[in-house]
Coordinates of C-alpha atoms in Angstrom, one line a residue:
Chain A
V1087 CA -0.1 0.1 0.1
R1088 CA 1.3 3.4 -0.8
V1089 CA 0.1 7.0 -0.6
D1090 CA -0.6 9.1 -3.6
A1091 CA 0.6 12.6 -2.6
V1092 CA -1.7 14.5 -4.9
S1093 CA -4.7 12.4 -3.8
L1094 CA -3.7 12.9 -0.2
L1095 CA -3.6 16.7 -0.8
R1096 CA -7.0 16.7 -2.5
N1097 CA -8.7 14.4 0.0
T1098 CA -7.4 16.3 3.1
T1099 CA -8.6 19.7 1.5
V1100 CA -12.0 18.1 0.8
A1101 CA -12.1 16.6 4.3
A1102 CA -11.2 19.8 6.0
A1103 CA -13.8 21.7 3.9
A1104 CA -16.5 19.0 4.8
F1105 CA -15.7 19.4 8.4
A1106 CA -15.9 23.2 8.3
F1107 CA -19.1 23.2 6.4
V1108 CA -20.9 20.5 8.5
A1109 CA -19.6 22.0 11.8
H1110 CA -20.7 25.5 11.0
L1111 CA -24.0 24.2 9.7
L1112 CA -24.6 22.4 13.0
L1113 CA -23.8 25.6 14.9
L1114 CA -26.2 27.5 12.7
L1115 CA -28.9 25.0 13.5
G1116 CA -28.2 25.3 17.2
A1117 CA -26.7 21.9 17.5
A1118 CA -23.4 20.7 19.0
V1119 CA -20.5 19.6 16.8
P1120 CA -19.7 16.0 17.6
A1121 CA -16.1 15.4 18.6
W1122 CA -15.8 12.5 16.1
L1123 CA -16.5 14.7 13.1
L1124 CA -13.0 16.0 12.6
P1125 CA -11.1 12.6 13.0
A1126 CA -13.8 10.8 10.8
T1127 CA -13.3 13.3 7.9
L1128 CA -9.5 13.1 8.2
F1129 CA -9.4 9.3 8.5
G1130 CA -11.6 9.2 5.5
A1131 CA -9.3 11.4 3.6
V1132 CA -6.2 9.2 4.4
A1133 CA -8.0 6.0 3.6
A1134 CA -9.1 7.3 0.3
S1135 CA -5.5 8.3 -0.5
L1136 CA -4.2 4.8 0.1
R1137 CA -4.0 2.5 -2.9
G1138 CA -2.7 -1.0 -3.6
R1139 CA 0.8 -1.3 -4.9
S1140 CA -0.4 -3.0 -8.1
R1141 CA -2.7 -0.1 -8.9
A1142 CA 0.2 2.4 -8.3
M1143 CA 2.6 0.4 -10.5
A1144 CA -0.1 0.3 -13.2
D1145 CA -0.5 4.0 -13.0
E1146 CA 3.3 4.6 -13.3
H1147 CA 3.4 2.3 -16.4
A1148 CA 0.4 4.2 -17.8
G1149 CA 2.2 7.5 -17.6
G1150 CA 0.6 8.5 -14.3
P1151 CA 3.0 9.8 -11.5
T1152 CA 6.3 10.1 -13.5
A1153 CA 7.9 13.1 -11.8
A1154 CA 11.7 12.9 -12.0
P1155 CA 13.2 12.0 -8.6
A1156 CA 15.1 14.7 -6.6
P1157 CA 18.7 14.1 -5.4
R1158 CA 19.1 12.3 -2.1
W1159 CA 21.0 15.2 -0.4
L1160 CA 18.0 17.6 -1.3
V1161 CA 15.4 15.2 0.1
V1162 CA 17.4 14.7 3.3
G1163 CA 18.4 18.4 3.7
G1164 CA 14.8 19.7 2.8
A1165 CA 13.0 17.2 5.1
T1166 CA 15.5 18.0 8.0
T1167 CA 15.0 21.8 7.6
I1168 CA 11.2 21.6 7.5
A1169 CA 11.2 19.1 10.4
A1170 CA 13.4 21.3 12.5
L1171 CA 11.3 24.3 11.9
A1172 CA 8.0 22.5 12.5
A1173 CA 9.5 21.0 15.7
A1174 CA 10.5 24.5 17.0
L1175 CA 7.0 25.8 16.1
T1176 CA 5.2 22.9 17.7
Y1177 CA 7.3 23.3 20.9
G1178 CA 6.5 27.0 20.9
S1179 CA 2.8 26.1 20.5
I1180 CA 2.7 23.6 23.3
A1181 CA 4.9 25.2 25.8
T1182 CA 2.4 28.0 26.6
P1183 CA -1.0 29.2 25.4
S1184 CA -0.9 31.8 22.7
R1185 CA 1.6 34.6 23.4
A1186 CA 0.5 37.2 20.9
W1187 CA -2.4 39.7 21.0
D1188 CA -5.1 38.3 18.7
G1189 CA -4.1 34.7 19.5
V1190 CA -4.9 35.4 23.2
V1191 CA -7.9 37.7 23.0
A1192 CA -9.7 36.3 20.0
W1193 CA -8.7 32.8 18.9
D1194 CA -7.7 31.1 22.2
L1195 CA -10.7 32.2 24.1
K1196 CA -13.1 30.8 21.4
A1197 CA -11.2 27.5 21.3
R1198 CA -11.4 27.3 25.2
A1199 CA -15.1 28.0 25.2
L1200 CA -15.8 25.4 22.4
S1201 CA -13.6 22.9 24.3
H1202 CA -16.1 23.4 27.2
A1203 CA -19.0 22.8 24.9
T1204 CA -19.1 22.7 21.1
T1205 CA -22.1 24.7 20.7
L1206 CA -23.1 28.4 20.5
A1207 CA -25.8 27.8 23.2
Q1208 CA -23.4 29.1 25.9
P1209 CA -23.2 32.6 27.3
L1210 CA -20.0 33.6 25.6
F1211 CA -21.7 33.3 22.2
A1212 CA -25.4 33.6 23.0
D1213 CA -25.5 36.5 25.4
A1214 CA -25.2 39.9 23.5
A1215 CA -24.1 41.4 26.8
A1216 CA -21.1 39.1 27.1
L1217 CA -17.9 40.9 25.8
H1218 CA -15.1 39.2 23.9
H1219 CA -12.9 40.3 21.0
S1220 CA -14.2 39.9 17.4
P1221 CA -17.2 37.7 18.2
D1222 CA -18.1 37.3 14.6
Y1223 CA -14.9 35.6 13.5
P1224 CA -15.2 32.3 11.8
L1225 CA -14.8 29.3 14.0
L1226 CA -12.8 26.7 12.0
Q1227 CA -9.6 26.9 13.9
P1228 CA -11.3 27.1 17.4
L1229 CA -13.5 24.1 16.4
A1230 CA -10.5 22.1 15.2
L1231 CA -8.5 22.9 18.4
A1232 CA -11.5 22.0 20.5
S1233 CA -11.9 18.6 18.7
L1234 CA -8.3 17.8 19.0
A1235 CA -8.3 18.8 22.6
H1236 CA -11.2 16.4 23.3
W1237 CA -9.1 13.5 22.0
F1238 CA -5.5 14.4 22.9
G1239 CA -5.7 17.1 25.7
D1240 CA -5.3 20.9 25.5
D1241 CA -1.5 20.9 25.1
A1242 CA -1.3 18.2 22.4
A1243 CA -4.1 19.9 20.5
R1244 CA -1.8 22.9 19.9
C1245 CA 0.3 20.5 17.6
W1246 CA -2.3 21.9 15.1
F1247 CA -0.1 24.8 14.4
G1248 CA 2.9 22.7 13.6
L1249 CA 0.8 20.6 11.4
L1250 CA -0.5 23.6 9.4
F1251 CA 3.1 24.6 8.9
V1252 CA 4.0 21.2 7.5
A1253 CA 0.8 21.2 5.4
L1254 CA 1.7 24.4 3.7
A1255 CA 5.2 23.3 2.8
A1256 CA 3.8 19.9 1.6
A1257 CA 1.1 21.6 -0.5
V1258 CA 3.7 23.7 -2.2
G1259 CA 6.1 21.0 -2.7
I1260 CA 3.5 18.5 -4.0
T1261 CA 1.9 21.0 -6.4
V1262 CA 5.1 22.1 -7.9
A1263 CA 6.4 18.6 -8.4
A1264 CA 3.1 17.5 -9.9
S1265 CA 2.8 20.4 -12.2
T1266 CA 6.5 20.6 -13.4
Q1267 CA 7.1 16.8 -13.2
S1268 CA 10.2 17.5 -11.2
R1269 CA 10.4 16.4 -7.5
C1270 CA 13.6 18.5 -7.3
V1271 CA 11.9 21.8 -8.0
G1272 CA 9.1 20.6 -5.7
W1273 CA 11.5 20.2 -2.8
I1274 CA 13.2 23.6 -3.5
A1275 CA 9.8 25.3 -3.4
A1276 CA 8.7 23.5 -0.2
V1277 CA 12.0 24.5 1.5
G1278 CA 11.7 28.0 0.1
V1279 CA 8.2 28.5 1.7
A1280 CA 9.3 26.9 5.1
T1281 CA 12.4 29.1 5.4
T1282 CA 10.5 32.2 4.7
P1283 CA 10.8 33.9 8.2
F1284 CA 7.2 35.2 8.6
F1285 CA 5.6 32.0 10.0
A1286 CA 8.7 30.9 11.9
N1287 CA 9.0 34.3 13.7
P1288 CA 7.6 34.3 17.3
S1289 CA 5.5 37.4 16.5
G1290 CA 1.8 38.1 15.7
G1291 CA 0.8 36.1 12.8
G1292 CA 3.6 33.5 13.2
A1293 CA 2.7 29.8 13.3
D1294 CA 2.5 29.5 17.1
S1295 CA 1.1 32.9 17.8
G1296 CA -2.3 31.5 17.8
Y1297 CA -3.6 33.6 14.9
A1298 CA -5.4 32.0 12.0
E1299 CA -3.0 33.5 9.3
L1300 CA -1.4 30.2 8.7
L1301 CA -4.8 28.4 8.3
L1302 CA -5.9 31.0 5.8
A1303 CA -2.5 30.8 4.0
N1304 CA -3.2 27.1 3.6
A1305 CA -6.7 27.6 2.2
I1306 CA -5.5 30.3 -0.2
A1307 CA -2.7 27.9 -1.3
A1308 CA -5.3 25.2 -1.8
G1309 CA -7.1 27.6 -4.2
A1310 CA -3.8 28.0 -6.1
V1311 CA -3.4 24.2 -6.2
G1312 CA -6.8 23.8 -7.6
L1313 CA -6.1 26.3 -10.4
V1314 CA -2.7 24.8 -11.3
L1315 CA -3.8 21.2 -11.2
T1316 CA -7.3 22.1 -12.7
D1317 CA -8.7 19.9 -10.0
A1318 CA -12.5 20.4 -9.3
P1319 CA -12.8 18.7 -5.9
L1320 CA -9.7 20.5 -4.7
I1321 CA -10.9 24.0 -5.8
A1322 CA -14.3 23.4 -4.3
G1323 CA -12.7 22.4 -1.1
A1324 CA -10.6 25.6 -1.1
A1325 CA -13.6 27.8 -1.9
V1326 CA -15.6 26.2 1.0
L1327 CA -12.7 26.5 3.4
L1328 CA -11.8 30.2 2.8
P1329 CA -14.9 31.9 4.5
F1330 CA -14.6 29.6 7.6
C1331 CA -10.9 30.6 8.2
K1332 CA -10.9 34.3 8.7
P1333 CA -13.2 37.2 7.9
E1334 CA -11.3 38.2 4.7
G1335 CA -11.7 34.6 3.6
S1336 CA -15.1 35.3 2.3
V1337 CA -13.6 38.0 -0.1
Y1338 CA -11.0 35.5 -1.2
A1339 CA -13.7 32.9 -1.9
A1340 CA -15.5 35.3 -4.1
L1341 CA -12.2 36.1 -5.9
L1342 CA -11.4 32.4 -6.4
A1343 CA -14.9 31.9 -7.9
A1344 CA -14.3 35.0 -10.1
T1345 CA -10.8 33.9 -11.2
S1346 CA -12.0 30.4 -12.0
F1347 CA -15.0 31.8 -13.9
V1348 CA -12.7 33.6 -16.3
V1349 CA -9.7 31.4 -16.7
A1350 CA -10.4 27.8 -15.4
P1351 CA -11.9 25.0 -17.3
R1352 CA -15.7 24.7 -16.9
R1353 CA -16.0 22.0 -14.3
V1354 CA -13.3 23.7 -12.2
A1355 CA -15.0 27.1 -12.4
I1356 CA -18.4 25.6 -11.5
A1357 CA -16.9 23.7 -8.6
A1358 CA -15.3 26.9 -7.3
M1359 CA -18.6 28.8 -7.6
L1360 CA -20.7 26.1 -6.0
G1361 CA -18.2 25.7 -3.2
G1362 CA -18.0 29.5 -2.4
G1363 CA -21.8 29.8 -2.8
A1364 CA -22.5 26.9 -0.4
A1365 CA -20.1 28.2 2.2
A1366 CA -21.6 31.8 1.9
A1367 CA -25.1 30.4 2.5
I1368 CA -23.9 29.0 5.8
W1369 CA -21.5 31.6 6.9
L1370 CA -23.2 34.9 6.1
P1371 CA -26.2 34.2 8.4
L1372 CA -24.0 32.7 11.0
Q1373 CA -21.6 35.6 11.0
F1374 CA -24.5 38.0 11.7
R1375 CA -25.8 35.8 14.5
L1376 CA -22.4 35.6 16.2
G1377 CA -22.1 39.4 16.0
H1378 CA -25.7 39.8 17.5
A1379 CA -26.5 41.9 14.5
E1380 CA -29.7 41.9 12.5
P1381 CA -29.1 39.4 9.7
S1382 CA -28.8 40.9 6.2
S1383 CA -31.2 38.8 4.0
T1384 CA -30.1 40.7 0.9
L1385 CA -26.5 39.4 1.3
A1386 CA -27.5 35.9 2.6
V1387 CA -29.6 35.4 -0.5
L1388 CA -27.7 37.4 -3.1
V1389 CA -24.3 35.7 -2.8
P1390 CA -25.4 32.1 -3.1
A1391 CA -27.7 33.2 -5.9
L1392 CA -25.0 34.9 -7.7
A1393 CA -22.9 31.8 -7.5
L1394 CA -25.7 29.7 -9.0
V1395 CA -26.3 32.2 -11.7
G1396 CA -22.5 32.2 -12.4
C1397 CA -22.6 28.4 -12.9
V1398 CA -25.4 28.6 -15.3
V1399 CA -23.8 31.5 -17.3
R1400 CA -20.5 29.8 -17.5
W1401 CA -22.1 26.6 -18.7
R1402 CA -24.0 28.5 -21.3
M1403 CA -21.0 30.5 -22.4
D1404 CA -18.9 27.3 -22.9
R1405 CA -21.7 25.8 -25.1
A1406 CA -21.6 29.0 -27.2
A1407 CA -17.8 28.8 -27.3
A1408 CA -17.5 32.3 -25.7
R1409 CA -14.1 34.0 -25.5
T1410 CA -12.3 34.9 -22.4
S1411 CA -13.2 38.6 -23.0
H1412 CA -16.8 37.7 -22.9
R1413 CA -16.3 35.9 -19.6
L1414 CA -14.5 39.1 -18.3
L1415 CA -17.4 41.1 -19.5
A1416 CA -19.9 38.9 -17.7
L1417 CA -17.8 39.1 -14.6
G1418 CA -17.6 42.8 -14.9
L1419 CA -21.6 43.0 -15.1
A1420 CA -21.8 40.7 -12.0
G1421 CA -19.3 42.9 -10.2
A1422 CA -21.2 46.0 -11.0
L1423 CA -24.4 44.5 -9.7
A1424 CA -22.8 43.4 -6.5
L1425 CA -21.4 46.9 -6.1
A1426 CA -24.7 48.4 -6.7
V1427 CA -26.4 46.2 -4.0
L1428 CA -23.6 46.8 -1.5
G1429 CA -24.1 50.6 -2.1
S1430 CA -27.7 50.3 -1.3
V1431 CA -27.2 48.3 1.9
G1432 CA -23.9 49.9 2.8
D1433 CA -25.0 52.2 5.4
R1434 CA -26.7 49.3 7.4
L1435 CA -23.6 47.2 6.9
A1436 CA -21.4 49.8 8.4
G1437 CA -23.7 50.0 11.5
H1438 CA -22.4 49.7 15.0
D1439 CA -23.3 46.0 15.4
S1440 CA -22.4 44.8 12.0
P1441 CA -19.7 42.1 11.4
L1442 CA -16.2 43.3 10.7
L1443 CA -16.5 42.4 6.9
G1444 CA -19.6 44.6 6.9
H1445 CA -17.7 47.6 8.0
Y1446 CA -15.3 47.1 4.9
L1447 CA -18.0 46.4 2.4
G1448 CA -20.1 49.2 3.9
G1449 CA -17.2 51.7 3.5
L1450 CA -17.4 52.1 -0.3
G1451 CA -17.9 55.8 0.3
R1452 CA -14.5 56.1 2.0
A1453 CA -12.6 54.9 -1.1
P1454 CA -12.6 58.1 -3.2
D1455 CA -11.2 60.1 -0.3
R1456 CA -8.3 57.7 0.3
L1457 CA -7.3 57.3 -3.3
A1458 CA -4.8 60.2 -2.9
A1459 CA -3.2 58.3 0.0
L1460 CA -3.1 54.9 -1.8
P1461 CA 0.4 55.2 -3.5
G1462 CA 2.0 56.1 -0.1
T1463 CA 0.1 53.2 1.6
L1464 CA 1.1 50.7 -1.0
F1465 CA 4.7 51.9 -1.0
A1466 CA 4.7 51.4 2.8
M1467 CA 3.2 47.9 2.4
L1468 CA 5.7 47.1 -0.4
G1469 CA 8.4 48.1 2.1
L1470 CA 7.0 45.5 4.6
L1471 CA 6.9 42.8 2.0
L1472 CA 10.6 43.5 1.1
Q1473 CA 11.8 43.1 4.7
P1474 CA 14.2 40.1 4.7
N1475 CA 13.5 39.2 8.2
R1476 CA 9.8 38.8 7.5
F1477 CA 9.7 37.6 3.8
G1478 CA 13.3 36.8 2.8
L1479 CA 13.6 37.2 -0.9
T1480 CA 10.0 36.1 -1.7
L1481 CA 8.9 39.2 -3.4
P1482 CA 11.9 39.7 -5.6
L1483 CA 11.8 36.1 -6.7
L1484 CA 8.1 36.4 -7.3
G1485 CA 8.6 39.6 -9.5
L1486 CA 11.3 37.9 -11.5
V1487 CA 9.3 34.7 -12.3
L1488 CA 6.1 36.8 -13.2
W1489 CA 8.2 39.1 -15.3
H1490 CA 9.6 36.0 -17.2
A1491 CA 6.2 34.4 -17.5
A1492 CA 4.8 37.6 -18.9
R1493 CA 7.6 37.7 -21.5
R1494 CA 7.4 34.0 -22.5
G1495 CA 3.8 33.2 -21.9
S1496 CA 2.6 30.7 -19.3
Q1497 CA 0.1 27.9 -19.2
F1498 CA -0.6 28.8 -15.6
A1499 CA -2.6 32.0 -16.2
G1500 CA -5.0 31.0 -13.4
L1501 CA -2.4 31.0 -10.9
H1502 CA -1.1 34.4 -12.0
A1503 CA -4.7 35.9 -12.1
W1504 CA -5.2 34.5 -8.5
L1505 CA -2.1 36.2 -7.3
V1506 CA -2.8 39.5 -9.0
G1507 CA -6.4 39.4 -7.8
G1508 CA -5.1 38.9 -4.2
A1509 CA -2.9 42.0 -4.6
V1510 CA -5.9 44.0 -5.8
V1511 CA -8.0 42.8 -2.7
V1512 CA -5.2 43.9 -0.4
A1513 CA -5.0 47.2 -2.1
A1514 CA -8.7 47.5 -1.8
A1515 CA -8.5 46.7 1.9
T1516 CA -6.4 49.8 2.4
L1517 CA -9.1 51.9 0.7
L1518 CA -12.0 50.4 2.7
T1519 CA -10.6 49.8 6.1
P1520 CA -12.7 51.3 8.9
E1521 CA -9.2 52.2 10.6
N1522 CA -8.7 55.9 10.2
D1523 CA -4.9 55.8 10.8
L1524 CA -3.8 54.1 7.5
H1525 CA -0.2 54.0 8.7
H1526 CA -1.3 52.0 11.9
F1527 CA -3.4 49.7 9.5
V1528 CA -0.3 49.0 7.4
R1529 CA 1.9 48.4 10.5
S1530 CA -0.6 46.1 12.2
S1531 CA -2.1 44.2 9.3
G1532 CA 0.1 44.8 6.2
A1533 CA 2.6 42.0 6.7
R1534 CA -0.2 39.5 7.7
L1535 CA -2.1 40.3 4.6
G1536 CA 1.0 39.6 2.6
A1537 CA 1.7 36.3 4.5
H1538 CA -1.6 34.9 3.5
W1539 CA -0.1 34.6 -0.1
L1540 CA 3.2 32.9 0.8
G1541 CA 2.1 29.4 -0.2
T1542 CA 0.7 30.7 -3.5
A1543 CA 3.8 32.8 -4.1
W1544 CA 6.2 29.8 -3.6
I1545 CA 4.0 27.7 -6.0
T1546 CA 4.5 30.4 -8.5
I1547 CA 8.2 30.7 -7.9
G1548 CA 8.7 26.9 -8.1
I1549 CA 6.8 26.7 -11.4
G1550 CA 8.8 29.7 -12.7
L1551 CA 12.0 28.0 -11.7
A1552 CA 11.2 25.0 -13.7
A1553 CA 10.0 27.1 -16.7
A1554 CA 13.4 28.9 -16.6
S1555 CA 15.0 25.5 -17.4
R1556 CA 12.9 24.9 -20.5
P1557 CA 13.3 26.2 -24.0
R1558 CA 10.3 28.4 -25.1
G1559 CA 7.2 26.4 -26.1
E1560 CA 8.0 23.2 -24.3
P1561 CA 5.1 22.3 -22.0
A1562 CA 5.7 22.2 -18.2
G1563 CA 5.1 18.5 -18.0
A1564 CA 8.1 17.8 -20.2
T1565 CA 10.6 19.2 -17.7
T1566 CA 12.8 16.6 -16.1
N1567 CA 14.8 17.4 -13.0
A1568 CA 14.9 21.0 -14.0
A1569 CA 17.1 22.6 -11.3
Chain B
M1229 CA 20.3 30.0 -46.8
L1230 CA 23.4 28.8 -44.9
G1231 CA 23.7 32.4 -43.5
R1232 CA 20.2 32.4 -42.2
R1233 CA 20.6 29.0 -40.7
M1234 CA 23.8 30.2 -38.9
S1235 CA 21.9 33.3 -37.8
D1236 CA 19.0 31.2 -36.4
S1237 CA 21.5 29.0 -34.6
S1238 CA 23.3 31.9 -33.0
V1239 CA 19.9 33.5 -31.8
A1240 CA 18.9 30.1 -30.4
T1241 CA 22.3 29.9 -28.6
T1242 CA 22.0 33.4 -27.3
R1243 CA 18.4 32.6 -26.0
T1244 CA 19.6 29.5 -24.3
G1245 CA 22.5 31.4 -22.8
R1246 CA 20.1 34.1 -21.4
L1247 CA 17.8 31.3 -20.1
R1248 CA 20.8 29.6 -18.3
S1249 CA 21.9 33.0 -16.9
F1250 CA 18.2 33.7 -15.8
R1251 CA 18.0 30.2 -14.2
F1252 CA 21.4 30.8 -12.5
W1253 CA 20.3 34.0 -10.9
L1254 CA 16.9 32.6 -9.8
L1255 CA 18.6 29.6 -8.2
A1256 CA 21.2 31.9 -6.5
L1257 CA 18.4 34.1 -5.1
V1258 CA 16.5 31.0 -3.7
A1259 CA 19.7 29.7 -2.3
V1260 CA 20.4 33.1 -0.5
H1261 CA 16.7 33.0 0.7
V1262 CA 17.0 29.5 2.1
V1263 CA 20.5 30.1 3.8
H1264 CA 19.1 33.3 5.4
G1265 CA 16.1 31.4 6.6
I1266 CA 18.2 28.6 8.1
A1267 CA 20.8 31.0 9.5
R1268 CA 18.1 32.8 11.5
L1269 CA 17.0 29.4 13.2
P1270 CA 19.3 29.5 16.3
H1271 CA 18.8 33.2 17.1
A1272 CA 15.4 34.4 15.7
V1273 CA 13.5 31.2 15.6
L1274 CA 14.7 29.2 18.6
G1275 CA 16.5 31.8 20.9
K1276 CA 13.7 34.5 20.9
R1277 CA 11.0 31.8 21.3
L1278 CA 12.8 30.2 24.2
R1279 CA 13.2 33.5 25.9
E1280 CA 9.6 34.3 25.4
I1281 CA 8.5 30.9 26.9
E1282 CA 10.9 31.4 29.9
G1283 CA 9.5 34.9 30.5
Y1284 CA 5.8 33.7 30.2
R1285 CA 6.5 30.9 32.7
R1286 CA 8.5 33.1 35.1
D1287 CA 6.1 36.1 35.2
G1288 CA 2.7 34.3 34.6
D1289 CA 0.3 34.9 31.8
V1290 CA -1.3 38.2 33.0
E1291 CA 1.9 40.0 33.8
W1292 CA 3.9 38.6 30.7
L1293 CA 1.1 39.3 28.1
L1294 CA 0.4 42.8 29.2
A1295 CA 3.9 43.8 29.6
N1296 CA 4.8 42.2 26.1
A1297 CA 1.9 44.3 24.6
R1298 CA 3.2 47.4 26.4
L1299 CA 0.1 47.6 28.6
H1300 CA -0.4 48.5 32.2
G1301 CA -2.7 47.2 34.9
A1302 CA -1.7 43.6 35.4
E1303 CA -2.1 44.0 39.1
A1304 CA -5.8 45.0 38.7
L1305 CA -6.6 42.1 36.3
R1306 CA -4.8 39.6 38.6
R1307 CA -6.7 40.9 41.7
V1308 CA -10.1 40.4 39.9
R1309 CA -9.1 37.0 38.8
T1310 CA -8.0 36.0 42.3
S1311 CA -11.2 37.4 44.0
C1312 CA -13.8 36.5 41.6
P1313 CA -15.2 33.0 41.6
E1314 CA -15.6 31.2 38.3
H1315 CA -19.4 31.2 38.3
E1316 CA -19.6 35.0 38.8
A1317 CA -19.4 37.6 36.0
V1318 CA -17.2 40.7 35.9
V1319 CA -18.5 44.0 34.6
L1320 CA -16.3 45.8 32.1
Y1321 CA -16.6 49.6 31.7
G1322 CA -15.8 51.2 28.4
P1323 CA -15.3 50.1 24.8
L1324 CA -13.5 46.8 24.4
K1325 CA -10.3 48.3 23.0
G1326 CA -6.7 48.1 24.0
A1327 CA -5.9 46.8 27.5
L1328 CA -9.5 45.8 28.2
E1329 CA -9.5 43.4 25.2
F1330 CA -7.3 41.1 27.4
A1331 CA -9.8 40.9 30.3
P1332 CA -12.4 38.3 28.8
A1333 CA -9.6 35.9 27.7
L1334 CA -7.5 36.1 30.9
L1335 CA -10.6 35.9 33.2
W1336 CA -12.2 32.9 31.4
P1337 CA -14.3 31.0 32.4
R1338 CA -15.7 34.0 34.2
L1339 CA -18.1 35.8 32.0
C1340 CA -17.3 39.4 31.2
V1341 CA -20.4 41.6 30.6
A1342 CA -20.6 45.2 29.3
A1343 CA -21.6 47.8 31.9
D1344 CA -23.9 49.6 29.4
R1345 CA -25.9 46.2 28.7
I1346 CA -27.0 45.7 32.3
P1347 CA -29.4 47.8 34.3
A1348 CA -27.9 50.1 36.9
G1349 CA -27.8 48.6 40.3
A1350 CA -28.2 45.0 39.0
V1351 CA -26.6 42.3 41.2
A1352 CA -26.9 39.4 38.7
H1353 CA -27.0 38.9 34.9
A1354 CA -28.4 35.8 33.2
G1355 CA -28.0 33.7 36.3
H1356 CA -24.5 34.9 37.0
R1357 CA -23.9 37.0 40.1
L1358 CA -22.0 40.2 39.3
H1359 CA -18.7 40.4 41.1
H1360 CA -18.1 43.4 43.2
L1361 CA -14.9 44.4 41.4
G1362 CA -15.2 45.5 37.8
L1363 CA -12.6 46.5 35.3
A1364 CA -12.2 49.7 33.3
G1365 CA -9.6 50.5 30.7
D1366 CA -8.4 52.7 28.0
R1367 CA -5.9 51.9 25.2
T1368 CA -3.0 51.2 27.5
T1369 CA -4.2 50.7 31.2
L1370 CA -6.6 48.6 33.2
R1371 CA -7.9 49.7 36.5
I1372 CA -10.3 48.3 39.1
V1373 CA -13.9 49.7 39.6
E1374 CA -15.5 49.0 42.9
R1375 CA -19.2 48.3 42.3

């Protein structure tokens, strides 16, 4: 019996998405989340990834997994480096509870409350007078920690953070190896993302800080994997996961659906839109309930409906052999409709009791006044992303491979569109943030917003590295041991 | 014809050379990135983390977390935590910003309730007796409020 790495990646993403979806649905219905739900979904994922040796050999003979092997020194060195970092982060997670601001005040408290009882029918969540930080945050990470604590105890549950770190490196390595047919480049990309200082640093947003940045980075990377491998279940899993990780995940789910609508094959695009729409149907009403705000039926109905209409439109457009420019036009119309609706409900969204995301979406009126400050804000953010002690050389490397891809053309347009879309969302966040002090916003959130895209950035760098080893026009799959 | 073939060949050679050079620089930058990341392991990843953990264990969660966040009033928070039984609720005065954000997490499982959400003179809220010590705070400092 052996494990197929791409299947394992796909199945764990789908299993995590199934857990997130069912758990939040149960919370919405007022039920408790059973402790067996997380282990059951994860065991199912591992079992589905195991396959008989004869089947694996047959696949290899049939031209299945034929990635060129990596040199032994690279495998040993890479695995040792990732294991050493993961061990340090796991120790940092277990030794004490969270030691950074949001980790303590927002995420740990929710995990402890859900460890006490995995239901919202407890005063911390149900009582509008009960105070705690960011009550409307999604609960995937606290629910996972509570489930792990039930089986392994509070301390061992915090191995979660080390596992997320390894998962990000593995997702990057497996995706690059599968898409370039070179395990060597896969290992280089995996070590590259693991040695990027941000998640290893013991500061806010670091792996063991207790923040959910690493979880969101994994979900965003899963979106990139789905686009690169044009894998429908994987991209659906990513689209479901994103809104349940952090508030900005809802925006990224919409971006993933929009990107897929324009550049991905039809089944992948439809999977992304259905996944995002299904997650929104659960998460939007639950978010308002957690924030003790009056639910916005406009948003709760509009977003899933828009996803369904998008599926039908894309299906019809493919039947009519519509060009990419037509898809862009359709997306622009949908975007204009969404903006018009947001404009009409914006005042209410920005109300005192609205969820955090509502304050951003309801702040469209702020954007024109802040346009003048945008270059300065973006320049400050760029400065953060270029700091070697936070991001190493990730941004210069990313710039080089994107420049190279733009000159030579690339078969991974979806991945590049996902990255560019992410940059646009981050820029838009600076225009819409309810924080009046933009310098404080950049200082406190800029690096974390960039870190969400680290996995995706290193998938792009890995693929670009392989492309730099190929003559023009040769497809990615033909590369052998590129580096 | 021969000249054109030679010209094509030299263009291809130049392109291959540029590609090799580009690949070399990419790999060199990746190597610098990885070596920099590994070189930070002893000091920035392990050393800082171990010092944090040691400080947290030595000073206790309340003192260490507030001091690390450059906040004041650990004494007030510790006093409420010591005196308030777990089934009572603590009243918080003022918006949940700055130092006061830490109170619900560090007082858990005691419930923290907003002063403006309970009637004046109330002694209990939703089955929880209200503790005689409450907490108020601004962006940097926590202080005790006697009820």
